[in-house]
Coordinates of C-alpha atoms and ligand atoms in Angstrom, one line a residue:
M17 CA -40.6 -33.4 26.2
S18 CA -42.6 -30.1 27.0
R19 CA -43.3 -27.3 24.4
A20 CA -45.6 -24.7 24.4
T21 CA -46.6 -22.5 20.9
V22 CA -47.9 -18.8 21.6
S23 CA -48.4 -16.1 19.9
A24 CA -48.0 -12.6 20.8
P25 CA -49.1 -9.5 19.5
S26 CA -46.8 -5.9 18.2
N27 CA -48.8 -2.6 19.9
I28 CA -48.6 1.0 18.9
A29 CA -47.5 3.1 21.5
F30 CA -49.5 6.7 21.6
V31 CA -47.4 8.4 24.1
K32 CA -44.0 6.3 23.3
Y33 CA -41.0 5.1 25.5
W34 CA -37.6 6.8 23.9
G35 CA -35.1 7.0 26.3
A36 CA -33.6 4.1 28.6
R37 CA -31.6 5.1 31.8
D38 CA -30.5 1.3 31.8
R39 CA -30.8 -0.6 28.5
Q40 CA -29.9 -3.5 29.2
R41 CA -32.9 -3.7 32.4
A42 CA -35.1 -1.4 30.4
L43 CA -35.2 1.1 32.6
P44 CA -36.8 3.7 30.8
Y45 CA -37.4 7.8 31.7
H46 CA -41.0 8.2 31.5
P47 CA -44.0 5.9 31.4
S48 CA -45.8 4.8 28.1
I49 CA -48.9 3.6 26.5
S50 CA -49.6 2.0 23.6
M51 CA -52.9 0.0 21.9
T52 CA -52.4 -3.9 21.6
L53 CA -52.7 -5.1 18.2
E54 CA -54.5 -8.5 16.9
T55 CA -53.0 -9.4 13.3
C56 CA -49.4 -8.0 13.9
R57 CA -48.1 -11.3 15.5
S58 CA -45.4 -13.3 16.6
L59 CA -46.1 -17.0 16.7
T60 CA -43.1 -18.9 18.8
T61 CA -42.1 -22.5 19.9
V62 CA -39.9 -23.5 22.5
E63 CA -39.3 -27.0 23.4
V64 CA -37.6 -27.7 26.4
R65 CA -34.3 -29.7 25.5
D66 CA -34.6 -33.3 27.3
D67 CA -30.6 -34.1 25.7
A68 CA -27.3 -32.7 26.6
G69 CA -28.0 -29.9 23.6
G70 CA -27.8 -26.0 24.2
D71 CA -30.1 -23.2 23.2
E72 CA -31.2 -23.6 19.5
V73 CA -32.9 -20.5 17.5
W74 CA -35.1 -20.7 14.6
L75 CA -36.5 -18.4 12.5
A76 CA -39.1 -18.4 9.2
A77 CA -39.4 -15.0 7.3
E78 CA -42.9 -13.5 6.6
G79 CA -44.3 -16.8 4.5
G80 CA -41.0 -18.5 4.1
E81 CA -39.2 -21.6 5.8
L82 CA -37.7 -22.4 9.0
A83 CA -33.5 -22.1 9.2
P84 CA -31.2 -21.2 12.1
A85 CA -31.9 -17.5 12.9
P86 CA -29.4 -15.1 11.8
A87 CA -26.3 -13.9 14.2
E88 CA -27.7 -10.9 15.6
F89 CA -31.1 -12.2 16.2
A90 CA -30.3 -15.3 17.7
R91 CA -27.5 -13.6 19.7
R92 CA -30.5 -11.2 21.6
V93 CA -32.9 -14.6 21.5
L94 CA -30.0 -16.0 23.1
G95 CA -29.6 -13.3 25.8
H96 CA -33.5 -13.4 26.7
L97 CA -33.0 -16.3 27.7
D98 CA -30.5 -16.1 29.8
A99 CA -32.6 -13.5 31.5
L100 CA -35.4 -15.6 31.7
R101 CA -34.2 -18.7 33.2
Q102 CA -32.3 -16.1 35.7
E103 CA -35.7 -14.4 36.4
L104 CA -37.0 -17.6 37.0
G105 CA -34.8 -19.1 39.4
L106 CA -33.2 -21.5 36.6
A107 CA -29.5 -20.3 37.0
G108 CA -26.6 -22.8 37.4
A109 CA -25.0 -25.6 35.1
D110 CA -28.4 -28.1 34.9
A111 CA -30.9 -25.3 34.3
P112 CA -33.0 -26.5 30.9
R113 CA -32.0 -25.5 27.3
F114 CA -34.2 -24.7 24.9
R115 CA -35.2 -24.7 21.0
V116 CA -36.1 -22.3 20.3
A117 CA -38.7 -21.3 16.4
T118 CA -40.5 -17.7 15.8
R119 CA -42.0 -16.5 12.5
N120 CA -43.7 -13.6 12.3
S121 CA -47.0 -12.5 10.3
F122 CA -45.7 -9.0 9.3
P123 CA -42.2 -7.6 8.3
A124 CA -39.8 -7.6 11.1
A125 CA -37.6 -4.3 12.3
A126 CA -39.5 -2.2 10.0
G127 CA -40.8 0.3 13.1
L128 CA -43.8 -2.5 13.8
A129 CA -42.4 -3.0 17.0
S130 CA -41.3 -7.4 15.6
S131 CA -39.0 -7.0 19.1
A132 CA -42.4 -6.1 21.6
S133 CA -44.0 -9.0 19.9
G134 CA -41.6 -12.1 19.6
F135 CA -40.4 -11.5 22.9
A136 CA -43.6 -11.7 24.8
A137 CA -43.8 -14.1 22.5
L138 CA -40.5 -16.0 23.4
A139 CA -41.3 -15.4 27.4
C140 CA -44.8 -16.3 27.4
A141 CA -44.0 -19.3 25.6
V142 CA -40.6 -20.3 27.8
A143 CA -42.5 -19.9 30.8
R144 CA -45.9 -22.3 29.7
A145 CA -43.0 -25.0 28.1
L146 CA -41.5 -25.3 31.5
G147 CA -45.8 -25.5 33.3
R148 CA -45.5 -22.2 35.0
S149 CA -48.6 -20.2 34.8
P150 CA -47.7 -16.8 35.1
D151 CA -49.6 -13.6 36.0
P152 CA -49.5 -11.0 33.5
A153 CA -47.8 -8.4 36.0
E154 CA -45.3 -11.2 36.0
L155 CA -44.9 -12.1 32.6
S156 CA -44.8 -8.3 31.6
L157 CA -41.6 -8.4 34.0
L158 CA -40.4 -11.4 32.1
A159 CA -40.4 -10.2 28.4
R160 CA -39.0 -6.8 29.6
A161 CA -35.9 -9.1 30.5
S162 CA -35.7 -9.2 27.2
G163 CA -34.5 -5.2 26.8
S164 CA -36.9 -4.6 24.6
G165 CA -39.7 -2.1 26.9
S166 CA -42.5 -2.3 24.4
A167 CA -42.2 -6.0 25.1
A168 CA -43.3 -5.7 28.3
R169 CA -46.9 -3.5 27.3
S170 CA -47.6 -6.6 24.8
V171 CA -48.2 -9.3 27.1
L172 CA -51.7 -7.3 27.8
G173 CA -54.7 -6.5 25.6
G174 CA -55.9 -3.6 24.9
F175 CA -54.9 0.0 26.1
V176 CA -52.0 -0.4 28.6
E177 CA -49.7 1.2 30.5
W178 CA -46.7 0.9 31.5
P179 CA -46.0 3.3 34.3
A180 CA -42.8 3.8 35.3
D181 CA -42.8 6.6 37.1
G182 CA -42.9 6.1 41.0
D183 CA -41.0 2.3 39.9
P184 CA -39.2 2.4 36.9
A185 CA -39.3 -1.1 37.0
A186 CA -42.7 -2.0 37.6
P187 CA -45.1 -3.9 35.3
A188 CA -47.3 -3.3 32.5
T189 CA -50.9 -2.5 33.4
Q190 CA -54.2 -2.8 31.4
L191 CA -56.0 0.6 31.3
A192 CA -59.2 -0.6 29.0
P193 CA -59.7 -4.1 27.3
A194 CA -60.0 -4.3 23.7
A195 CA -63.6 -4.6 23.5
H196 CA -63.9 -0.9 25.3
W197 CA -63.0 0.7 21.7
P198 CA -62.3 -0.8 18.6
L199 CA -59.7 1.4 16.8
V200 CA -58.3 0.4 13.6
D201 CA -54.4 0.6 12.8
L202 CA -53.7 1.0 8.9
I203 CA -50.3 0.1 8.6
A204 CA -49.1 1.9 5.6
I205 CA -45.5 0.3 4.5
L206 CA -42.9 2.2 2.6
D207 CA -40.2 -0.2 3.9
P208 CA -40.6 -3.5 4.4
G209 CA -36.7 -4.0 5.0
P210 CA -34.7 -3.9 8.5
K211 CA -34.1 -0.5 9.8
A212 CA -30.2 0.9 9.9
V213 CA -29.9 1.6 13.7
S214 CA -31.7 -0.2 16.3
S215 CA -33.9 0.9 18.9
L216 CA -31.6 0.2 21.6
E217 CA -29.2 1.9 20.1
G218 CA -32.2 5.4 20.0
H219 CA -33.1 4.6 23.9
R220 CA -29.2 5.0 24.2
R221 CA -29.2 7.8 21.7
A222 CA -32.0 10.4 23.3
P223 CA -30.7 12.1 25.8
T224 CA -28.1 13.4 24.0
S225 CA -31.1 15.6 22.2
P226 CA -31.6 19.0 23.5
H227 CA -35.0 18.1 23.0
F228 CA -35.3 15.2 25.1
A229 CA -35.5 17.5 28.3
A230 CA -38.7 19.0 26.8
R231 CA -40.6 15.6 25.9
L232 CA -39.4 14.8 29.5
A233 CA -41.4 17.6 30.4
A234 CA -44.8 17.1 28.2
V235 CA -44.9 13.2 29.2
P236 CA -47.2 13.7 32.0
E237 CA -49.7 16.1 31.0
R238 CA -49.9 13.8 28.0
L239 CA -50.6 10.7 29.9
G240 CA -53.6 12.0 32.1
E241 CA -54.5 13.3 28.6
V242 CA -54.2 9.8 26.6
R243 CA -56.1 8.2 29.7
Q244 CA -58.6 10.3 29.6
A245 CA -59.2 9.9 25.5
I246 CA -59.2 6.5 26.4
R247 CA -61.8 6.5 28.8
D248 CA -63.9 8.4 26.7
R249 CA -63.1 6.6 23.4
D250 CA -62.8 10.0 22.1
L251 CA -60.8 10.3 19.1
A252 CA -60.6 14.1 18.2
A253 CA -58.4 14.4 21.8
L254 CA -56.7 11.5 21.7
G255 CA -55.2 11.5 17.7
P256 CA -53.5 15.2 18.0
I257 CA -51.5 13.8 21.1
L258 CA -50.4 10.5 19.9
E259 CA -49.5 12.6 16.6
R260 CA -47.2 15.2 18.0
D261 CA -45.8 12.4 20.4
A262 CA -44.6 10.4 17.1
I263 CA -43.7 13.9 16.0
E264 CA -41.6 14.5 18.6
L265 CA -40.0 11.0 19.2
H266 CA -38.7 11.4 16.0
A267 CA -37.1 15.4 16.9
V268 CA -35.2 13.9 19.5
A269 CA -33.4 11.0 17.5
M270 CA -33.4 13.1 14.6
T271 CA -31.3 15.7 17.0
S272 CA -29.3 13.1 18.7
E273 CA -26.0 12.6 19.1
P274 CA -25.1 11.1 16.0
P275 CA -28.7 12.0 15.0
I276 CA -30.7 9.5 13.5
F277 CA -33.4 10.0 10.3
Y278 CA -35.8 7.2 10.1
W279 CA -38.4 9.0 7.9
L280 CA -38.5 9.1 3.9
P281 CA -39.2 11.1 1.9
A282 CA -42.7 9.3 1.5
T283 CA -43.0 9.4 5.1
L284 CA -43.9 12.9 5.0
Q285 CA -45.7 12.4 2.2
V286 CA -48.4 9.8 4.2
L287 CA -48.0 12.2 6.7
A288 CA -49.8 15.3 4.8
A289 CA -52.5 12.9 2.8
V290 CA -53.8 12.3 6.6
R291 CA -53.3 15.8 7.1
E292 CA -55.4 16.1 3.5
L293 CA -58.1 13.2 4.8
R294 CA -58.9 15.8 8.8
R295 CA -58.6 19.0 6.3
E296 CA -62.3 16.9 4.8
G297 CA -63.7 16.0 8.1
I298 CA -62.1 12.2 8.4
A299 CA -60.5 11.5 11.9
A300 CA -57.1 9.6 10.4
F301 CA -54.2 10.8 12.5
S302 CA -50.5 9.1 12.4
T303 CA -47.5 7.7 14.4
M304 CA -44.1 5.9 13.6
D305 CA -42.1 3.7 15.4
A306 CA -38.6 3.5 14.9
G307 CA -38.8 3.3 11.4
A308 CA -40.3 4.8 8.2
N309 CA -43.5 3.5 7.6
V310 CA -46.9 5.0 8.9
H311 CA -49.3 3.9 11.4
V312 CA -52.7 5.4 10.5
I313 CA -55.5 5.4 13.4
C314 CA -59.0 5.5 13.1
E315 CA -62.3 4.7 13.5
R316 CA -63.8 1.5 12.2
G317 CA -66.1 3.5 10.2
D318 CA -63.4 5.3 8.5
E319 CA -61.3 1.8 7.7
A320 CA -62.4 1.6 3.9
T321 CA -62.0 5.6 3.1
V322 CA -58.6 5.7 4.7
A323 CA -57.1 2.8 3.4
D324 CA -58.4 3.7 -0.4
R325 CA -56.6 6.9 0.0
L326 CA -53.6 5.5 1.5
A327 CA -53.3 3.1 -1.1
A328 CA -53.3 5.8 -4.0
L329 CA -49.9 6.9 -2.8
S330 CA -47.5 5.4 -5.1
P331 CA -44.7 4.8 -2.6
V332 CA -47.0 3.2 -0.3
R333 CA -46.6 -0.3 -1.1
R334 CA -49.0 -2.0 0.5
I335 CA -51.2 -1.4 3.9
L336 CA -51.3 -3.6 6.5
H337 CA -55.6 -3.8 7.9
D338 CA -54.9 -3.8 12.2
R339 CA -57.1 -3.2 14.9
A340 CA -57.2 -3.3 19.2
G341 CA -56.6 -6.8 20.0
D342 CA -56.8 -9.0 23.1
G343 CA -52.8 -10.3 24.1
P344 CA -51.2 -13.3 23.6
R345 CA -52.5 -16.8 23.4
L346 CA -51.4 -20.5 23.7
E347 CA -51.7 -21.8 20.3
E348 CA -52.4 -25.9 18.8
G349 CA -49.4 -27.2 17.0
S350 CA -45.9 -26.4 17.0
L351 CA -43.5 -24.6 14.7
L352 CA -40.9 -27.0 15.3
Ligands
PMV424 O1 -39.0 -1.8 23.0 P1 -37.6 -1.2 22.4 O2 -37.2 -0.8 22.9 O3 -37.8 -1.9 21.2 O4 -38.0 0.6 22.1 C1 -39.6 0.6 21.5 C2 -39.8 1.7 20.9 C3 -40.9 2.7 19.9 O5 -40.8 1.4 19.5 C4 -39.9 3.6 19.0 C5 -42.0 3.1 21.1 C6 -42.7 2.4 21.9 O6 -43.7 2.8 22.8 O7 -43.2 1.4 21.2

């Protein structure tokens, strides 16, 4: 029997993907840029079945035992397996079936891009279990076939752009490796539970916001500034842009039809604490994905000070320490 175990990282976007022309194929309206993380990862084993059984999906909650995956989770994984068979030219009655087991190192579906790490890991593990070695561009397209656009960026390490302007179906590419700029991401967990509205639904509603067109118009200049700030390792230039982009995403979400409120009162409390840190001369900047939790980006030298300040806020349940990371890797052992 052939199997492979892969761990793939989550990522945090500096210019975020929000709004899809085609959600099934994850075709965005505009490019996005992210930093691949190191510690927030999904570990996935894929086994090619050698019996007559169908696809099977197992999930272990953070720190828990493997169990049959809940229906909604299994539905998305099974959909991705079908898409992968299609992309890999394996459709048909005798196409391979898989047993899949996965575990996250962090709370899933709480705005920490568990879909990015999960589907990147699944795409890589399926390809390897079938004895294939796709290059990063092919892997990016295989990961995106899940319908998760951020997964297209998680197959590469460091700083990654998913271009999408000329050709909305283009794969992600690396702007710089992680070693170029070892930025820190401190993730303040305020609500570890699953979010009420999926990002897939958010992508559908985004164009209904009157602010969507304004964000779309601002993105091209923003992308250029972010690329330059990454090249120059210039957090004073990057920070205000990534903070603004996150706030604009949430403004679009809050004004879409019907509105989506991912923030909690505690989210605003963390944002205020980060602004206070800046008034004290510490370069720390906030960003949020489709959830209430806040990612605080800073340099390594400020990590302890920023973490202490966040930990002192009463609604902060836990802080995950993450940093720029290298992308997916094959792992020894197996979850199955
Ligand atoms: O990859 P999706 O479809 O779950 O969308 C991700 C959306 C954000 O995380 C909010 C932004 C991004 O670019 O990662």
